[in-house]
XYZ file of C-alpha atoms in Angstrom:
375
model
C 234.168 100.059 126.959
C 234.007 96.407 125.685
C 232.383 94.050 128.248
C 228.767 93.730 130.078
C 229.257 96.118 132.954
C 231.035 98.973 130.656
C 227.924 99.211 128.568
C 225.287 98.493 131.415
C 225.227 101.816 133.590
C 225.861 105.426 132.486
C 228.299 107.302 135.475
C 227.491 110.777 136.168
C 230.329 113.339 137.529
C 230.453 113.648 141.559
C 231.783 116.463 143.414
C 233.095 116.196 146.797
C 230.962 113.074 147.975
C 231.542 111.827 151.347
C 233.034 108.483 151.669
C 232.217 105.793 153.926
C 230.420 108.587 156.114
C 233.303 111.076 156.483
C 233.897 113.890 154.100
C 236.849 112.985 151.133
C 240.031 115.134 151.238
C 239.431 115.364 147.526
C 237.469 118.737 146.162
C 236.234 119.510 142.697
C 236.679 115.859 141.203
C 234.878 113.725 139.061
C 234.485 109.987 138.099
C 234.305 108.815 134.549
C 234.654 105.659 131.906
C 238.304 105.935 130.861
C 239.446 106.365 127.591
C 242.374 105.818 125.676
C 243.863 109.407 125.743
C 244.045 108.738 129.452
C 247.111 106.568 129.218
C 250.012 109.101 129.179
C 248.816 110.523 132.358
C 248.086 107.103 133.991
C 251.524 106.439 133.320
C 253.236 109.098 134.876
C 251.397 107.781 138.489
C 253.156 104.315 137.972
C 255.498 103.774 141.165
C 257.703 100.735 142.107
C 255.199 99.405 144.378
C 252.420 99.711 141.635
C 254.853 97.202 139.616
C 255.528 95.286 142.627
C 251.572 94.451 143.010
C 250.517 94.097 139.601
C 253.936 93.757 137.467
C 254.963 95.520 134.447
C 251.946 95.951 131.764
C 251.033 97.944 128.831
C 248.007 100.799 130.180
C 246.556 101.335 126.465
C 246.187 97.171 126.400
C 244.219 96.928 129.948
C 242.195 99.857 129.176
C 240.996 98.452 126.034
C 240.374 94.917 127.303
C 238.685 95.798 130.619
C 235.254 94.983 131.659
C 235.136 98.085 133.265
C 238.000 101.010 133.814
C 237.425 104.042 135.945
C 239.431 107.294 135.895
C 238.829 109.911 138.183
C 239.944 113.360 137.365
C 240.144 117.200 138.676
C 238.418 119.719 137.693
C 240.989 120.777 135.332
C 240.818 117.314 133.786
C 244.345 115.942 135.526
C 244.102 112.159 135.828
C 244.302 111.610 139.475
C 243.688 108.046 139.403
C 242.577 104.732 137.638
C 241.412 101.557 137.871
C 240.800 98.620 135.832
C 238.366 95.573 136.289
C 238.277 92.170 134.792
C 235.980 89.254 135.220
C 238.597 86.855 135.457
C 241.716 86.931 137.858
C 244.997 88.534 136.613
C 248.478 85.994 136.141
C 248.568 83.193 134.185
C 247.377 80.900 136.712
C 244.308 80.059 136.561
C 242.271 80.151 132.880
C 240.210 82.803 132.238
C 237.327 80.907 131.183
C 237.071 78.401 133.873
C 238.894 80.085 137.031
C 236.011 79.372 139.158
C 236.366 75.636 140.065
C 240.207 75.874 140.866
C 240.240 79.396 142.967
C 236.742 78.325 144.619
C 238.410 75.049 145.856
C 242.013 76.562 146.876
C 240.616 79.648 149.039
C 236.770 77.775 149.935
C 234.973 80.990 148.797
C 231.610 79.436 148.028
C 229.710 82.779 147.758
C 232.400 83.421 144.609
C 230.950 83.369 141.050
C 231.647 84.622 137.552
C 228.216 86.617 138.202
C 228.909 88.516 141.169
C 232.546 89.107 141.001
C 235.271 91.025 139.351
C 239.073 91.227 139.907
C 241.211 94.345 140.192
C 243.850 94.318 137.851
C 245.157 97.771 137.887
C 245.368 100.692 140.099
C 247.323 103.568 140.258
C 246.322 106.977 142.124
C 248.311 110.224 142.876
C 249.716 111.367 146.013
C 248.340 112.154 148.782
C 244.914 110.885 147.785
C 245.420 107.215 147.160
C 242.720 106.252 150.099
C 240.505 108.693 149.313
C 240.718 107.860 145.358
C 240.324 104.043 145.841
C 237.457 104.406 148.007
C 235.922 106.272 145.181
C 236.743 104.639 142.411
C 235.612 101.209 144.643
C 231.879 102.677 145.499
C 231.347 103.808 141.851
C 232.086 100.270 140.622
C 229.449 98.812 142.964
C 227.095 101.765 142.168
C 227.536 101.000 138.362
C 227.207 97.264 138.571
C 224.499 96.603 140.836
C 225.180 92.459 140.551
C 228.673 92.289 141.620
C 229.156 91.673 145.466
C 232.719 90.989 145.666
C 236.120 92.529 144.160
C 238.901 90.285 144.280
C 242.725 91.337 143.906
C 245.179 88.524 143.260
C 248.878 89.563 143.889
C 252.444 87.440 144.132
C 253.174 89.979 147.036
C 251.388 90.869 150.028
C 252.711 94.326 149.971
C 249.566 96.138 147.973
C 250.085 99.128 149.499
C 248.188 101.280 152.295
C 245.592 102.504 150.460
C 244.230 99.048 149.000
C 244.952 97.442 152.231
C 242.311 99.775 153.744
C 239.271 98.485 151.205
C 240.881 94.517 150.795
C 241.332 91.934 153.395
C 243.371 89.136 152.688
C 242.113 85.394 152.586
C 243.916 83.420 154.602
C 243.168 80.217 153.241
C 244.718 78.887 150.239
C 248.474 78.498 149.100
C 251.033 80.654 150.518
C 252.629 81.925 147.143
C 249.299 83.077 146.183
C 247.890 86.267 148.047
C 244.099 86.807 147.635
C 242.048 89.947 148.832
C 238.676 90.639 149.155
C 236.546 93.914 148.754
C 233.044 93.366 149.707
C 229.829 95.539 148.595
C 228.624 95.740 151.919
C 231.626 97.901 152.804
C 231.180 100.448 150.442
C 227.708 100.086 149.408
C 224.735 99.518 152.403
C 222.557 96.867 151.668
C 219.099 96.742 151.829
C 217.256 94.109 153.626
C 213.364 94.058 152.634
C 210.813 92.005 155.049
C 207.463 92.476 156.793
C 206.476 95.318 158.632
C 206.331 95.144 162.490
C 204.502 97.542 164.576
C 207.504 98.818 166.216
C 208.603 100.095 162.884
C 206.320 102.858 163.175
C 208.840 104.621 165.382
C 211.442 105.014 162.412
C 209.068 105.591 159.912
C 206.932 108.339 161.444
C 209.393 111.094 160.458
C 209.553 110.067 157.041
C 205.802 110.745 156.252
C 205.678 113.678 158.529
C 208.750 115.403 157.161
C 207.389 115.055 153.305
C 203.421 115.355 153.854
C 201.569 115.849 156.772
C 198.153 115.120 154.770
C 198.245 111.444 156.088
C 198.638 112.351 159.894
C 195.956 115.182 159.608
C 193.558 113.130 158.105
C 193.852 109.640 159.938
C 195.422 110.879 163.305
C 199.370 110.378 164.465
C 198.860 106.412 164.508
C 197.650 105.980 161.108
C 201.159 104.094 160.412
C 201.063 101.510 163.223
C 197.419 100.800 162.501
C 198.023 100.132 158.943
C 200.544 97.655 159.962
C 198.763 96.030 162.477
C 195.538 95.455 159.929
C 197.600 92.758 157.679
C 196.377 90.290 156.680
C 196.305 87.789 153.067
C 194.895 90.995 151.242
C 196.965 93.377 152.734
C 200.656 93.380 153.395
C 203.227 95.990 154.647
C 206.740 96.123 153.650
C 209.953 97.608 155.056
C 213.200 98.184 154.153
C 216.134 98.656 157.114
C 220.161 99.334 156.753
C 221.462 98.372 159.967
C 218.270 97.379 162.162
C 217.149 100.969 160.862
C 213.531 100.693 158.798
C 214.377 103.735 155.835
C 211.608 102.946 153.215
C 207.955 101.648 153.449
C 205.514 100.225 151.334
C 201.848 98.983 151.716
C 200.233 96.601 148.751
C 196.871 95.221 148.703
C 194.814 92.926 146.199
C 191.474 94.969 146.972
C 191.514 97.558 143.780
C 188.517 99.789 142.764
C 188.984 98.895 138.952
C 186.134 101.384 137.893
C 187.204 104.274 139.651
C 190.941 103.471 138.365
C 189.382 103.716 134.520
C 187.343 106.804 135.168
C 190.352 108.559 136.718
C 192.934 107.498 133.879
C 193.425 106.564 130.570
C 193.901 102.403 131.140
C 193.217 101.308 127.246
C 196.630 100.256 126.751
C 196.843 98.078 129.719
C 193.223 96.352 128.815
C 191.333 98.532 131.340
C 192.999 96.137 134.367
C 191.010 93.335 133.335
C 192.578 89.906 132.811
C 192.376 89.051 129.235
C 192.192 85.113 128.430
C 192.678 83.854 125.011
C 190.279 81.003 123.972
C 192.893 78.202 123.893
C 193.650 78.985 127.562
C 189.785 79.415 128.658
C 189.287 75.551 127.152
C 192.708 74.008 129.075
C 190.802 72.997 132.714
C 194.159 73.331 134.251
C 194.360 77.472 133.827
C 193.214 79.632 136.356
C 190.912 82.425 135.857
C 189.597 85.231 138.059
C 186.411 86.996 138.033
C 187.724 89.939 136.408
C 188.453 87.679 133.216
C 187.040 88.523 129.983
C 187.553 87.104 126.642
C 189.356 89.514 124.047
C 186.708 89.879 121.589
C 183.569 90.462 123.952
C 186.029 93.149 125.291
C 186.862 94.898 121.764
C 183.100 94.421 121.195
C 182.207 96.573 124.588
C 184.853 99.454 123.716
C 183.210 100.236 120.331
C 180.836 102.564 121.677
C 178.664 104.793 119.579
C 179.678 108.100 118.866
C 178.168 111.383 117.774
C 179.547 114.480 116.166
C 177.874 117.882 116.173
C 178.671 120.753 113.661
C 177.966 123.981 115.235
C 176.383 126.541 112.795
C 176.029 130.187 113.018
C 172.737 131.569 113.967
C 172.138 133.187 110.746
C 172.073 129.596 109.113
C 169.529 127.879 111.659
C 165.947 127.555 110.888
C 162.921 126.073 112.729
C 162.801 123.206 109.960
C 164.154 119.956 111.677
C 167.786 118.791 110.939
C 168.378 116.155 108.323
C 170.764 113.035 109.900
C 172.346 110.892 107.757
C 173.619 107.341 109.811
C 176.580 105.757 108.681
C 176.600 102.554 109.697
C 179.301 100.159 111.159
C 181.918 99.487 108.674
C 184.058 96.475 109.027
C 187.350 95.932 106.548
C 188.584 92.630 107.254
C 192.130 91.645 106.160
C 192.883 88.420 103.950
C 193.414 86.736 106.963
C 190.226 86.958 108.230
C 191.420 89.379 111.072
C 189.061 92.964 111.747
C 192.154 95.300 110.569
C 189.539 98.528 110.824
C 186.021 99.023 112.867
C 184.860 102.141 112.821
C 181.408 102.852 115.736
C 178.417 104.452 114.402
C 178.776 107.862 113.985
C 175.613 110.640 113.624
C 176.503 113.465 111.517
C 174.045 116.301 111.552
C 173.283 118.410 108.219
C 171.858 121.722 108.142
C 168.502 122.447 106.464
C 170.276 124.801 103.775
C 172.378 121.975 102.624
C 169.756 119.799 102.661
C 167.748 121.996 100.217
C 170.331 122.414 97.907
C 170.637 118.703 97.429
C 167.191 118.701 96.940
C 167.188 121.286 93.934
C 169.772 119.493 92.599
C 168.344 116.307 92.321
C 165.076 117.181 90.907
C 166.758 119.671 88.282
C 168.706 116.598 87.167
C 165.577 114.275 86.831
C 163.692 117.095 84.959
C 166.977 117.056 82.383
C 166.651 113.179 82.151
C 162.766 113.339 81.663
C 163.295 115.921 78.765
C 166.005 113.777 76.891
C 163.623 110.593 77.102
């Protein structure tokens, strides 16, 4: 599929999914992107009412050029429905690149833009499932294209079929020779409203917490959620997601974080240990805003270079009362041609057993004896 929306979100098969609160009459079906090989089966679904609404078209051509095309199939692979969506109106009345100004001015659609709108260019479905197929295809489009809030249908005929009329409402404003229909997102996909939590939200949210986990209630009591919401200030905020006036989600955020404890429990080196790193050029700027946890990258790097000790454990038979000899390896820094530190090796202490030390001493004395004889 070509186009932004066709590549953006993968679609998964769904089986017997409820649509708009009621159980669909379709069973064991799946929704997927349309392929060119679906064209012969799609052409078998075309009726006279389809040509009156959309005109005579080349099915293969509309599949290849669609921004997003959806096919609904049965468990046996039979094509039951098809919908093709473009990012501009169908017909030759409007320019594909500059349709927004003319369409908005004609029909008074201030909220319509190319960023949040798709156009239905073609739709067919098998009888007697047209209503359910139309709802499933529209719902799939809105789930796949999260930034689309409107689907428009432009037709020269007011008779677009009962399946589409159930989901589209006609916009009465505008020229009589043009019939424009609108399908809004909120009619098929619930819209979340995020707001600041209120104490009365605890009645809706408490069952969510007790259903998933009772540890919070057993630890802090039955009214911990209401107390948490009431304790909001500049450093502690509680947010609620609601649908239709019902709170269905909750989040509490705070600026008071124990960074040291988090560093002890988690590996946070890739995130600069949750410290605010300030570059030198930014530190010299008077307009830059810093925090108490702001550190210089070089100072942070030096602090992270801690001394490490590697101990080698040997069998008891090799251990003696003699003290172990230690070889200290100093810090080695390899500097690149640009002057940046590419390798920084921390100080390491390597322990060598006495038996190895004695062997080294004997070999060294023998070499010195040979040198004195040669001289």
